Every structure is written in structure tokens, then in C-alpha cells.
Coordinates of C-alpha atoms in Angstrom, one line a residue:
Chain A
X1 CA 27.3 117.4 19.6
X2 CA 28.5 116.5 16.1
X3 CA 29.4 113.0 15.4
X4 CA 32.6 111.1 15.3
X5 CA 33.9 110.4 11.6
X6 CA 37.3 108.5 10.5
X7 CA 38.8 108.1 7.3
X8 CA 39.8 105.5 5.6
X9 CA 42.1 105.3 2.5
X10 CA 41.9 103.2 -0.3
X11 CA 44.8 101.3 -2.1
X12 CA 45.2 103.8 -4.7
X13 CA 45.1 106.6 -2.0
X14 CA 41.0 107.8 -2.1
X15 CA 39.8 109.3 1.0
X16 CA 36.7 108.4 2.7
X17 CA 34.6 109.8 5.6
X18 CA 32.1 107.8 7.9
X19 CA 30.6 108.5 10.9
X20 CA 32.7 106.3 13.8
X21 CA 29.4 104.3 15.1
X22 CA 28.8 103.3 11.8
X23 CA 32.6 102.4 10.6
X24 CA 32.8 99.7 14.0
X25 CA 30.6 97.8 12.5
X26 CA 33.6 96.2 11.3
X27 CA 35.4 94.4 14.2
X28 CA 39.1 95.2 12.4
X29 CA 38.0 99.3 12.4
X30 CA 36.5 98.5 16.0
X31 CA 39.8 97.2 17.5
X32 CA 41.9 99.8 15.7
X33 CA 39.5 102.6 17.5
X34 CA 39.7 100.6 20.6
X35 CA 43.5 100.9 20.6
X36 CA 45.3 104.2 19.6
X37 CA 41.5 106.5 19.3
X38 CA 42.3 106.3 15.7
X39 CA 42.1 110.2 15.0
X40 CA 44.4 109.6 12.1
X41 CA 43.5 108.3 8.6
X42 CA 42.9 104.3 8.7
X43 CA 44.8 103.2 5.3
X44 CA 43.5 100.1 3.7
X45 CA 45.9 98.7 1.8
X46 CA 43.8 95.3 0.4
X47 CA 41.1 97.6 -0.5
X48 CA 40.8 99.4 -4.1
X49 CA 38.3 102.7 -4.7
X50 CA 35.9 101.0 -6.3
X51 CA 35.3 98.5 -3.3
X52 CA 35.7 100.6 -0.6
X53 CA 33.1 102.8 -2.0
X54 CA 30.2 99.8 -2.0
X55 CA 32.0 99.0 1.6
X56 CA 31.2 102.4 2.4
X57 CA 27.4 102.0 1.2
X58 CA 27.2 98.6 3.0
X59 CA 28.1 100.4 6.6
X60 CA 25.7 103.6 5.8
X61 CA 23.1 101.2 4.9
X62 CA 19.5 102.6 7.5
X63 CA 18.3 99.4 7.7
X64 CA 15.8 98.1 10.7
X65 CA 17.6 95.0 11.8
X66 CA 14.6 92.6 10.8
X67 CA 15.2 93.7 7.3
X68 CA 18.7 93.7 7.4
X69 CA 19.3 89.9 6.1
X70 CA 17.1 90.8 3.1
X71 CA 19.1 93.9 2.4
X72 CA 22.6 92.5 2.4
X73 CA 21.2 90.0 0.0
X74 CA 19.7 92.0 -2.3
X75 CA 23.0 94.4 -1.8
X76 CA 25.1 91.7 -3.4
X77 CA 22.4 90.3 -6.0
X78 CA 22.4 93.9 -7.8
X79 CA 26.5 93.6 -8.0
X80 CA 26.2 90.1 -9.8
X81 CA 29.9 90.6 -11.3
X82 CA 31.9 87.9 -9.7
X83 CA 35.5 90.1 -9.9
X84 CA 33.3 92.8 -7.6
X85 CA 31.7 90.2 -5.4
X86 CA 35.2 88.6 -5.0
X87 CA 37.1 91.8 -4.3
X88 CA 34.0 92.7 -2.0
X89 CA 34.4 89.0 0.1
X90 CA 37.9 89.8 0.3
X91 CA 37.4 93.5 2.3
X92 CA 34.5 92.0 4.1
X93 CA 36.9 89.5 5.1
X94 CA 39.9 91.7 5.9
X95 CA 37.6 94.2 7.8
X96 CA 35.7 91.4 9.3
X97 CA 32.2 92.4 8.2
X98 CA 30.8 89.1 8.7
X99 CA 27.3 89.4 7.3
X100 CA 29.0 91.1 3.9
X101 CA 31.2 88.2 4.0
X102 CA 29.0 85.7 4.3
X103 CA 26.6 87.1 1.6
X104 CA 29.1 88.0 -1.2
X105 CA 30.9 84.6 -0.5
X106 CA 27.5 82.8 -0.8
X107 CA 26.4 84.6 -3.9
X108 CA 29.4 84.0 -6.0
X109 CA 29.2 80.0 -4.9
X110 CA 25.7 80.2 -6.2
X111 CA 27.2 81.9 -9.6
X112 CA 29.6 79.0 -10.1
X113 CA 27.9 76.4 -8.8
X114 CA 26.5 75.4 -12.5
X115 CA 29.9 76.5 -14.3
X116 CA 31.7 74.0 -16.1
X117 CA 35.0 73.2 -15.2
X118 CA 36.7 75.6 -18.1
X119 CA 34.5 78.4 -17.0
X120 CA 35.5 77.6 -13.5
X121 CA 38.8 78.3 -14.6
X122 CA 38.3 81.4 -16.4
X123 CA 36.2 83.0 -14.0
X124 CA 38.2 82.1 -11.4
X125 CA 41.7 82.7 -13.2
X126 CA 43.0 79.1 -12.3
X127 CA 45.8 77.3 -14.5
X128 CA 44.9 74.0 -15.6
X129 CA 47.8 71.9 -14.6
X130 CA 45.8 68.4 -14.2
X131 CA 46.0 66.0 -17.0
X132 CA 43.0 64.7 -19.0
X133 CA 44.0 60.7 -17.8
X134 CA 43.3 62.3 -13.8
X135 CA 39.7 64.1 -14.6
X136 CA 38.6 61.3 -16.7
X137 CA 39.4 59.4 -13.2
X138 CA 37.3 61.6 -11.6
X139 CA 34.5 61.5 -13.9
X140 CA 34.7 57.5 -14.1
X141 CA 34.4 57.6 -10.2
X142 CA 31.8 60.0 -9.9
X143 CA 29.9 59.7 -12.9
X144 CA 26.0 60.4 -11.2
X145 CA 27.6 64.1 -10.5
X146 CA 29.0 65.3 -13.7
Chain Y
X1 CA 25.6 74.0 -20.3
X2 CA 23.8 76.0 -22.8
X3 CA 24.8 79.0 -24.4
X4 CA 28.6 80.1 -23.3
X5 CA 28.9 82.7 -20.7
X6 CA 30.8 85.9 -21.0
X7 CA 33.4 85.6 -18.4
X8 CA 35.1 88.6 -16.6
X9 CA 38.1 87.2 -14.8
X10 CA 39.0 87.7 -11.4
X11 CA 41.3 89.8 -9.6
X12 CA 44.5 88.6 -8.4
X13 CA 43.4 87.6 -5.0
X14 CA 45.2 85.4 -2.2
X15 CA 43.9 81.8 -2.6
X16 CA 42.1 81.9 1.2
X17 CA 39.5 83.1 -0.3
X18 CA 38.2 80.8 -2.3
X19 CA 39.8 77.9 -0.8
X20 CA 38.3 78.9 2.9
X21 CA 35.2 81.1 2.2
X22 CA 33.8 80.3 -1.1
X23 CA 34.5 76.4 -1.8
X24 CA 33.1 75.5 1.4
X25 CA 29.2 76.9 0.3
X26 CA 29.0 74.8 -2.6
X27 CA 26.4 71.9 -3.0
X28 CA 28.4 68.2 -2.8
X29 CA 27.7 67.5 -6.5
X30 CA 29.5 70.6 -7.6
X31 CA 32.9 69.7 -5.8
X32 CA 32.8 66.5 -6.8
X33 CA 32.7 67.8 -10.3
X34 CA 35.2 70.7 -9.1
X35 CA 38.0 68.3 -8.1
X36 CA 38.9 68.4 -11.4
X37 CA 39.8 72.3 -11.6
X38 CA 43.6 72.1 -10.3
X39 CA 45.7 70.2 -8.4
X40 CA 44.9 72.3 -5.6
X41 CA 41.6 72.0 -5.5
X42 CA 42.4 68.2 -5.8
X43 CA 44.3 68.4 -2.4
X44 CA 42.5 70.8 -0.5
X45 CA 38.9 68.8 -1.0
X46 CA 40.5 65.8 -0.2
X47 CA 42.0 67.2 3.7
X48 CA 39.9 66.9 6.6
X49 CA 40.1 70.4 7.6
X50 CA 38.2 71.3 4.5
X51 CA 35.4 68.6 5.2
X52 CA 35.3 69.8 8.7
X53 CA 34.6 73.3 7.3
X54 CA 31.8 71.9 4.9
X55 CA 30.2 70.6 7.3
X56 CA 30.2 73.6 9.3
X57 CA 28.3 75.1 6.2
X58 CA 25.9 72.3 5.2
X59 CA 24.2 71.8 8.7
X60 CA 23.5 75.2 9.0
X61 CA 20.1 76.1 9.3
X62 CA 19.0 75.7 5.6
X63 CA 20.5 72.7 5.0
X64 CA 19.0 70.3 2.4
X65 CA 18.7 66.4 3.4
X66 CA 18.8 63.2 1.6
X67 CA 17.3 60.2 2.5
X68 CA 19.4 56.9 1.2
X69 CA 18.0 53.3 1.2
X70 CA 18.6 50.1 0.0
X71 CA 16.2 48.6 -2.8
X72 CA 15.8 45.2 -1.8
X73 CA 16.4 42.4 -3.7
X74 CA 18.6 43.8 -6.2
X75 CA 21.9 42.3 -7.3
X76 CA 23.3 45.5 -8.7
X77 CA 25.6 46.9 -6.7
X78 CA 23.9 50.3 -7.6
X79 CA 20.9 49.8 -5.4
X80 CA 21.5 52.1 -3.0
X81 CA 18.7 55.1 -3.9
X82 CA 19.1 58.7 -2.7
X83 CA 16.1 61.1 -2.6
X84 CA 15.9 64.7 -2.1
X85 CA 13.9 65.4 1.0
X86 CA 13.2 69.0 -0.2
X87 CA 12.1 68.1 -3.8
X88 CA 10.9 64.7 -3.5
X89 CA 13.4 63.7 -7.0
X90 CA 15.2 60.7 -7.1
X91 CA 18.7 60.9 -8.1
X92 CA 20.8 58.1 -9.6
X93 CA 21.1 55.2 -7.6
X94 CA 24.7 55.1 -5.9
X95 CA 26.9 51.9 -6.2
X96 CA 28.4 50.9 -2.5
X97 CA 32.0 49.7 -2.7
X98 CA 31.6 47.4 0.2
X99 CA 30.9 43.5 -0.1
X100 CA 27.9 42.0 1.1
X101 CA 25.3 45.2 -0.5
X102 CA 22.8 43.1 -1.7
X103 CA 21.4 42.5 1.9
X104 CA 22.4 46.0 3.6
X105 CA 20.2 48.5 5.6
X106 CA 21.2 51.4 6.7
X107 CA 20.5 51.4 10.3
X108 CA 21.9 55.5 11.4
X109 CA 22.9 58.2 9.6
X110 CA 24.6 61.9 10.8
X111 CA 26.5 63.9 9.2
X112 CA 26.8 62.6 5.9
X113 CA 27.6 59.0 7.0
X114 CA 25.6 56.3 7.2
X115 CA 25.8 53.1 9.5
X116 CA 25.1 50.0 7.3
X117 CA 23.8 46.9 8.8
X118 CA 25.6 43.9 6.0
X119 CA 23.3 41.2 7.3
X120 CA 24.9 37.7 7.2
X121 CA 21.8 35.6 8.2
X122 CA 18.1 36.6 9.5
X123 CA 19.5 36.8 13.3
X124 CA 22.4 38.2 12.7
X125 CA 25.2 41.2 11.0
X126 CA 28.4 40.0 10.0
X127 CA 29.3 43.5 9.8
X128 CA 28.8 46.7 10.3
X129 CA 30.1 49.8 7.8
X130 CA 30.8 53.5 8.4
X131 CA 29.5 54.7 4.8
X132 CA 29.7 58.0 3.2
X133 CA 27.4 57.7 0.0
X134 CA 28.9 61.1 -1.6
X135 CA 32.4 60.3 -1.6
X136 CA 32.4 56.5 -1.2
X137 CA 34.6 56.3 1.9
X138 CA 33.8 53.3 4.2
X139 CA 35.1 51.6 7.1
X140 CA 34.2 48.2 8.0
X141 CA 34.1 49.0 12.6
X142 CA 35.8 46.2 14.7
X143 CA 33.5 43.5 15.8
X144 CA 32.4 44.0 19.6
X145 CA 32.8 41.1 22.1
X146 CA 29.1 40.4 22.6
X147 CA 27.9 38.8 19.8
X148 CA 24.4 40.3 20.7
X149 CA 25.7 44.1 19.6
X150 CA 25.1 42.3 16.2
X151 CA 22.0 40.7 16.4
X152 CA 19.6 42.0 13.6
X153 CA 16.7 42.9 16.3
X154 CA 17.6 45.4 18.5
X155 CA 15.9 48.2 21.0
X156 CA 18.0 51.2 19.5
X157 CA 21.1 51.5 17.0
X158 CA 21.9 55.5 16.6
X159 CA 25.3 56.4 15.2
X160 CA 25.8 60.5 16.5
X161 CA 28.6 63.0 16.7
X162 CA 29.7 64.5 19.5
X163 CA 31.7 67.9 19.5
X164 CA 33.4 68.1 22.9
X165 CA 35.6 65.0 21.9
X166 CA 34.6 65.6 18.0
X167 CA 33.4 61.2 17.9
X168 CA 31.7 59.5 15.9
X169 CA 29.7 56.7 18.4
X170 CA 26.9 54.5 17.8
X171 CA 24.7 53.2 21.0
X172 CA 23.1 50.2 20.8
X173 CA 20.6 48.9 23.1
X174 CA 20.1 45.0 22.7
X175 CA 17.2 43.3 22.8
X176 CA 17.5 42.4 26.3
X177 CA 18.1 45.8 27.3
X178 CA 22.1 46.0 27.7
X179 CA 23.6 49.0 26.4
X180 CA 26.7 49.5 24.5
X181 CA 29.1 52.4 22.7
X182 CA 31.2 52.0 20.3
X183 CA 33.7 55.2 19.0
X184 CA 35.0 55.9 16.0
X185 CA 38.5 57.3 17.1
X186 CA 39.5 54.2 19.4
X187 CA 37.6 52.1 17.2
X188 CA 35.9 49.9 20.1
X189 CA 33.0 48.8 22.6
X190 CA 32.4 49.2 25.8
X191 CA 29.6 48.4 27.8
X192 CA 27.3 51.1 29.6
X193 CA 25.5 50.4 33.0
X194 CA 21.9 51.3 32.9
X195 CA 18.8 50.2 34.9
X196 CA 17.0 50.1 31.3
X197 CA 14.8 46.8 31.4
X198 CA 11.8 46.4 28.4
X199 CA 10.2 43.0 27.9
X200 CA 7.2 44.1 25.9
X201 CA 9.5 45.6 23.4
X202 CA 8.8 45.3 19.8
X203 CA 11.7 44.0 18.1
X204 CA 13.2 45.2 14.8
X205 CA 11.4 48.7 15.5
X206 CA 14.6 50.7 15.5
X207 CA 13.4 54.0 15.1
X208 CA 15.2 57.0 14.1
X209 CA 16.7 59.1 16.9
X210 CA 17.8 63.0 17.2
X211 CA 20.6 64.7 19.1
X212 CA 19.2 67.4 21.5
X213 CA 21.0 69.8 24.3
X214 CA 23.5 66.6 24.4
X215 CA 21.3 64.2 25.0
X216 CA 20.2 61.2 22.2
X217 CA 16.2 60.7 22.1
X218 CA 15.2 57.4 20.7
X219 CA 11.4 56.8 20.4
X220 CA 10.6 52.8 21.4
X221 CA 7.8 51.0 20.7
X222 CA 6.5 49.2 23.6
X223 CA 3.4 46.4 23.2
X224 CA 0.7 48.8 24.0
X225 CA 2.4 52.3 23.6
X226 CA 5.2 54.0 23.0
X227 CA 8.0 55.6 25.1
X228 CA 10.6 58.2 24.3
X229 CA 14.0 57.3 26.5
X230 CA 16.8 59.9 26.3
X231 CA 20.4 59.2 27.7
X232 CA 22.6 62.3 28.8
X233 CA 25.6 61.8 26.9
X234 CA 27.6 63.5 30.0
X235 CA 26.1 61.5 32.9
X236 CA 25.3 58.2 30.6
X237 CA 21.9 58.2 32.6
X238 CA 18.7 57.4 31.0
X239 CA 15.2 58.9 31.3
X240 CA 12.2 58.0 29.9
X241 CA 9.8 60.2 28.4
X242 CA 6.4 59.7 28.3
X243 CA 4.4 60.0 24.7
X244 CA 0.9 61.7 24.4
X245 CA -1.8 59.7 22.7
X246 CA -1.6 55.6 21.8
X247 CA -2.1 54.2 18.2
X248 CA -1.1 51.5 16.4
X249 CA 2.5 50.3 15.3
X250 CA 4.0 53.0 12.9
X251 CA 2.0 55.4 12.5
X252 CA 4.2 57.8 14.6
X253 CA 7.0 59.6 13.5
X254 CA 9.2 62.0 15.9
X255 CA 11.4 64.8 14.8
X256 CA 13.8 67.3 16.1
X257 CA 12.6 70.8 15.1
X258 CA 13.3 74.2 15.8
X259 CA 14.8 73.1 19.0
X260 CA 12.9 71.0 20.0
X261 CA 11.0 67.3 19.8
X262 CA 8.1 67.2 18.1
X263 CA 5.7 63.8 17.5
X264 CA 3.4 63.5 14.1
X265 CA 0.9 60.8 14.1
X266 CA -0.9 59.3 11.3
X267 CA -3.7 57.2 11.6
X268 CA -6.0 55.6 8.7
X269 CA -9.8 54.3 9.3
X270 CA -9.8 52.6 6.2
X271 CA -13.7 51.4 7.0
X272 CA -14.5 55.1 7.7
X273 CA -12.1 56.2 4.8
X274 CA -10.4 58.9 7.0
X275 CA -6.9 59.7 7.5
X276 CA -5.8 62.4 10.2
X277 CA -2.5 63.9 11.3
X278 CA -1.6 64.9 14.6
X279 CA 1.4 67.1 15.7
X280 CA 2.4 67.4 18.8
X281 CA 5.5 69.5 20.6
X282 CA 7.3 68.9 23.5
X283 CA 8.6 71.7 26.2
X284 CA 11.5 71.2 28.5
X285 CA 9.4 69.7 31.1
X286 CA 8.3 66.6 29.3
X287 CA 5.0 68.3 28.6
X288 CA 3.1 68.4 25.0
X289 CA 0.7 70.5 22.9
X290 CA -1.1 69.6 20.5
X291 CA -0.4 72.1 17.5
X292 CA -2.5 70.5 14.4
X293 CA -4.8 68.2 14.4
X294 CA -6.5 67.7 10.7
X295 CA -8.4 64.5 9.3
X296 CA -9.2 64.2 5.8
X297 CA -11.2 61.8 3.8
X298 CA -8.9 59.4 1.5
X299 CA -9.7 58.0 -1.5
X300 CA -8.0 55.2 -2.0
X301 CA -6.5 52.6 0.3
X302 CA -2.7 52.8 -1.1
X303 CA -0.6 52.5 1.7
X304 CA 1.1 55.9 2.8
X305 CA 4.6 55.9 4.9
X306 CA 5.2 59.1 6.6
X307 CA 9.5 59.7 5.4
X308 CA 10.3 62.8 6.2
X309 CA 8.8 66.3 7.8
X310 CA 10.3 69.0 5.0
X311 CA 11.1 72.8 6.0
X312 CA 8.1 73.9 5.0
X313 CA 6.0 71.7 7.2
X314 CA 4.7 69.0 4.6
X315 CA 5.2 65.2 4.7
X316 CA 7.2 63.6 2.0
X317 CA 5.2 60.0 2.2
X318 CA 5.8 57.3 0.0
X319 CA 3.0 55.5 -1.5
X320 CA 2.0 52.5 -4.2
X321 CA 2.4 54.7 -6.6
X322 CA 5.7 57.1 -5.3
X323 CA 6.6 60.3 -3.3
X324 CA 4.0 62.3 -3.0
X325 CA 3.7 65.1 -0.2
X326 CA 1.0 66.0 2.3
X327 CA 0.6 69.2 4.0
X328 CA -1.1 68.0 7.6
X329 CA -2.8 71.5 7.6
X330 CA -4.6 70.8 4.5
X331 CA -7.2 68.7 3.1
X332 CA -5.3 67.0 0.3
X333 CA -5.8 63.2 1.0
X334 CA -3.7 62.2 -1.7
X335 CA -1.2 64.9 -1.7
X336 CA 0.8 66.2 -4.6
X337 CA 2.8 63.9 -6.3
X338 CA 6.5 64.3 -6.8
X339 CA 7.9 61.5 -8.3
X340 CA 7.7 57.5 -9.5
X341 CA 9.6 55.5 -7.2
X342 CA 10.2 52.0 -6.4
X343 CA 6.6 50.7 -5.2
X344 CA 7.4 49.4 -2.2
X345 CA 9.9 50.9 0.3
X346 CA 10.7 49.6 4.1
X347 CA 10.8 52.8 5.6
X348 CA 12.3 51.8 8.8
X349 CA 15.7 51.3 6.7
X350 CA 16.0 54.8 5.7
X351 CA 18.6 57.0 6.7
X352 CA 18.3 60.7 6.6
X353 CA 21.5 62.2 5.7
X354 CA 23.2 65.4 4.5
X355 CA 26.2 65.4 1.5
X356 CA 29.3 66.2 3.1
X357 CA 33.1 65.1 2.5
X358 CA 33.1 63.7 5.6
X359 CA 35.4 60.9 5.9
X360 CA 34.9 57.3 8.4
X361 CA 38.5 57.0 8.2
X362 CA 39.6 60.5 9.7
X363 CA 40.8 58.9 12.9
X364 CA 42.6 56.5 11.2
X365 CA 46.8 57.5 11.4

């Protein structure tokens, strides 16, 4: 007996096959399975190409589970780029992976973590709308931490 | 920082993620910095949903601990040191906000707050403060009826959480053995029936105590031994639990580890010039087994204060000349030597604490 496979379709309208015991590993897949059989193609709007392809290679993974932790880490280590580990988070999240999620969000916190507050905002693509009076407030408060 | 980086920016993503997911696994010292980003960062740091979040994240299995104290004597308001329990470095001392520092101790700690003792004579506390070292917060708590809940010698003062209400309480077991809580949220005492009754208590031997399958453990020292009592925090009943081998007055530690309670002791022959370690665990049943048991020979006679058991099974002590740390397996008598502290520190008035945004007024409407 062959097994199961879905599809699921990217944001910019890419195709990909995985085997169904392998796809439920995400409980948002899992529940859409669980409801209509989900013979059809599962679109995924959120989710670019690019992503779902390393999504794709997270779920195939052949892991035993006692190395599984060590893989998922080392998974995210070799995609360093915060812009892939955030748009990976952001799957993990919709498709509630948890362990992806927990391991990309973790990784890019332990990017930042040293970044100055400009790079902070670059990285991150945040405005600046504070003005220099309120962070010198901040520093004078909390000077041991800056 | 050295050397710029070369910065990809992000995709356009919705704010949850950062705000829920990512912001929440950073270390302390990194928001605090990070407040400064946007007004929205501002906010968000500041709301207790985010610190409840934090904390989720920072007493997770790997968490990193701090031990605060007061250096005594000082008249700086910056004597309050913090030490990383992992590391053995000493960061820059804090400043407390709250009068009366110069004679403070902290007395509790959990979750990132500590209970200070502000000590108005030798006998007695004119106050006691809910304290959260990171962000400053305090709350001075309403003064109980019984002037004895602020006596300076006491059986056991241990200020815990507990989730099925989500209060902060402190118990506090006077000196002649009457028990009282107090909670955060109503912001009061009340007095707890208990058949507890310890003459040959030591007093001012507070010890530290540990949360465990709901029930608080405090380890007492008694005349001639000492004695583990654990209340239920469901059925307010007390047990007491009894403790394997006898020594002399602090040389014991107790700690709450992988589940469940486990009892170091040091003792020094300083005619024989020996120092050994004992750990022991404890099952379910009250039972313990001895797991190491390793004697050394010292060289010196500097004075060694067990602070902390780390993750990776060594001591942190503090001795005449610093933190040093001491792997109870091994046969290093003087253990490796971390940092230069303060010579002498009371050990009994640490608090072991985690960094969190946690704040004593979050009851307050």
C-alpha cells in the first residue's frame, strides 16, 4: 500500500508533495486532515517558496527522536539569516510546528541579543519614533545594562 | 560593538512575532537596553502580560540564576551586589530605590523578586519590601497585626508563587512557632493553625526554602540536628521530614533538583586538614541515598561558604579571597577561582533570584 501524500501551495502558487504522516506533524495540517480528509491541495497563503521548501525539509527530516533537539538546532544554525529565520518562525508558527518555532525564535533572539539599538532597528525594520530626551531616560535609569 | 554588521532587513511580517515569540527569549539586560527601540517596544515591556510571558521563558529548564546581597556597612545606596550563579562574575552593584538600604537583607526571593527585611533595630523590621532588582519596582507590604511577624529572628520567612490563584505569599513562622501568610493580591495576614511547636530552635537560621509538588520545604536547624518541615499549600498541614546524618551549624545546604530535594553537606577538620562533601537525595517516601561522598585535603584554613549548587553539579563557594567553585566529585580543595569579591559575605542573606520584568505592584488597580 503506497502512502498518503498532500500538497501544499505556496504564496506565489508552488506545489509541494509530502507524505500525510509526515505533513501532521504540524497540528494546523493535522486538524485540516482531521476535518474534510484533505484530498485537495492545502494553500498556504503566509508562506513564500523559499520557506515552504526548508518547511518541507524540516517535516522529511529521519531523525531518531533523541537526536531530534540537536537537529532542529543545528537546522536553524546553518540558516543564520535573520529575514529566513523570521519568515521560518512565522510558518512554524502559522502551521504550529512547535519545536521549529521554538528553535528559529530562539536563534534569532540569540542574533540580536548583542545588537545595538540602530541595528535593532535595521534588522528588524523598526521606525525610530522615540526621542533622544526618552532613551537618554532610559539609559540614566538603567545605566549597569547598556 | 565592534566592527558594523551587514544587516539584511526583514520581511514585512505582523508584529506577533516578535512582540509574542522572539522578545520574550531575550536575556533581561538586553530589554532593558531594547526599551529604547520604539514606542512599542516601550509599551509592550512595560504590560504585565508580557512579564508573565518572560517568565514563562526564563524559568524554563536552562534558566540562569543570580544571587543578590546586601554588602554591609555601606552607605551607598549602590550596595546591593548581583552575581552570576553560572559564571561566578560579579556584575555592577545595583542601587535600591527604597529608604532604609543601608541595613537591608534580603530574606526570600522567587521569581525575580526579592523580599527585603529594612531592619529598624536589632529585634526588629520596620518594614518589609517586595523588590525586583532588574527593573527597580518595589512595594513596601502592609504591616501585620502581630508585631512578632516582624521580629528579626524567626523559624522560616519564604516568599513563593502560587499558580492556581497566580499569588505572591510569604509564610512566616515566628520564633515561638505561630504561623502566618501574607498575599500579595489582598495585600494582608492571616494567621495559620498548626500544631508546629520548636523550642531548641536556632534563631536567625532562616534557611532558604524550595517549592515542590505544591508543597514549601524549609530546612530548620534544631539544637542538635536538623529537620526538614514541609506545609501542603492545599491542606495548610505540616510535616516534618527527617534529615540523614548530624553536623554542625551550616554546613548543610538543601536544594531542589531535577524534581526533587537533595541535601549537600560540608564539613571541615581543620586539625586533620580535610574537607568532604556529601550529597544526598530524597525519594517520595522521605527516604535518602547517598550519591557522592568525597573528602579532600585543604590547604589552607580560609573559610568556605557553600552559595549555590550550579547546573553542572559544582559549588559556587565564597571564600577570603572570592568565588571560587568546587566540584564535590573532585579533589580540588581549593577549587577554581572565578572572581575577587567582597571578603566577607553573610551567606544566610542571599537571595537566589532570576531577572524577570516581574512587577510587586501587578495586583495593585
Amino acid at each position: 500500500m503506497s502512502k498518503k501524500t498532500l500538497t501544499l501551495m505556496s504564496k506565489d502558487k508552488q506545489l509541494f508533495n509530502i507524505e500525510e504522516h509526515l505533513a501532521v506533524q504540524s497540528v494546523t495540517i493535522r486538524n485540516m486532515v482531521k476535518e474534510d480528509g484533505a484530498s485537495s491541495v492545502i494553500p498556504l497563503p503566509r508562506v513564500d517558496s523559499e520557506t515552504l521548501a526548508l518547511v518541507i525539509e524540516y517535516l522529511n527530516r529521519q531523525q531518531a527522536p533523541e537526536e531530534d533537539e540537536d537537529y532542529v538546532k543545528k537546522f536553524v544554525d546553518e540558516r543564520g539569516e535573520i529575514p529566513t529565520l523570521l519568515e521560518l518562525a512565522q510558518a512554524a508558527l502559522d502551521l504550529d510546528i512547535k519545536k521549529l518555532m521554538d528553535a528559529a525564535c530562539m536563534k534569532v533572539a540569540d542574533l540580536i541579543k548583542d545588537f545595538t539599538l540602530e541595528e535593532v532597528r535595521e534588522a528588524l525594520r523598526i521606525e525610530n519614533d522615540r526621542t533622544p530626551e526618552e532613551e537618554k531616560a532610559i539609559r540614566d535609569e538603567f545605566q549597569w545594562a547598556f | 560593538m565592534a566592527g558594523r554588521k551587514k544587516i539584511t532587513p526583514a520581511p514585512e511580517l505582523p508584529p506577533e512575532i516578535l512582540l509574542f515569540h522572539i522578545l520574550p527569549r531575550l536575556p533581561a539586560k538586553s530589554l532593558l537596553r531594547f526599551k529604547c527601540v520604539c514606542t512599542q517596544w516601550r509599551s509592550f515591556l512595560a504590560t504585565p502580560l508580557f512579564a508573565n510571558i518572560h517568565l514563562h521563558h526564563a524559568t524554563a529548564a536552562d534558566r540562569r540564576e543570580k544571587l543578590v546581597f546586601c554588602t554591609i556597612g555601606s552607605t551607598s545606596p549602590c550596595n546591593f551586589l548581583i552575581i552570576d550563579c553560572e559564571d561566578g562574575l560579579v556584575a555592577q552593584p545595583r542601587c535600591c530605590p527604597f529608604p532604609g538600604f543601608a541595613a537591608a537583607t534580603v530574606t526570600s526571593s522567587v521569581n525575580g523578586l526579592a523580599c527585603m527585611g529594612i531592619w529598624k533595630n536589632a529585634q526588629e523590621f520596620s518594614d518589609l519590601i517586595l523588590w525586583n532588582p532588574l527593573t527597580g519596582e518595589y512595594k513596601t507590604l502592609s504591616r501585620p497585626v502581630d508585631r512578632k511577624c516582624y521580629s528579626t529572628s524567626f523559624t522560616a520567612l519564604g516568599l513563593y508563587h502560587t499558580r492556581t490563584d497566580d499569588d505572591y505569599k510569604i509564610l512566616r513562622i515566628n520564633a515561638d512557632s505561630s504561623v502566618y501568610l501574607y498575599s500579595l493580591k489582598s495585600d494582608s495576614w492571616r494567621k495559620l493553625e498548626s500544631e508546629l511547636d520548636y523550642h531548641e530552635r536556632i534563631p536567625y537560621a532562616a534557611d532558604h526554602h524550595h517549592l515542590l509538588d505544591e508543597s514549601l520545604h524549609f530546612l530548620m536547624k534544631l539544637k542538635t540536628r536538623y529537620l526538614i518541615i514541609r506545609l501542603d499549600l492545599k491542606t495548610e498541614k505540616f510535616t516534618k521530614i527527617a534529615v540523614p546524618s548530624t553536623c554542625p551549624y551550616g554546613c548543610l545546604r538543601f536544594v531542589v533538583g531535577k524534581g526533587c530535594i537533595q541535601l549537600t553537606i560540608f564539613k571541615a577538620d581543620l586539625s586533620s586538614g580535610t574537607r568532604t562533601i556529601e550529597e544526598w537525595l530524597m525519594d517520595g517516601g522521605g527516604n535518602w541515598t547517598k550519591v557522592v561522598n568525597s573528602s579532600c585535603s585543604i590547604q589552607d584554613s580560609s573559610f568556605q561558604g557553600p552559595l549555590y549548587l550550579m547546573r553542572n553539579g559544582n559549588w559556587l563557594m565564597c571564600t577570603n579571597n572570592g568565588i571560587c567553585k568546587v566540584d564535590p566529585a573532585g579533589n580540588n580543595a581549593k577549587g577554581h577561582h572565578l572572581s575577587s569579591t567582597p571578603p566577607i559575605i553573610v551567606t544566610y542573606q542571599l537571595g537566589i533570584y532570576i531577572e524577570t520584568f516581574v512587577s510587586p505592584n501587578q495586583y495593585v488597580h
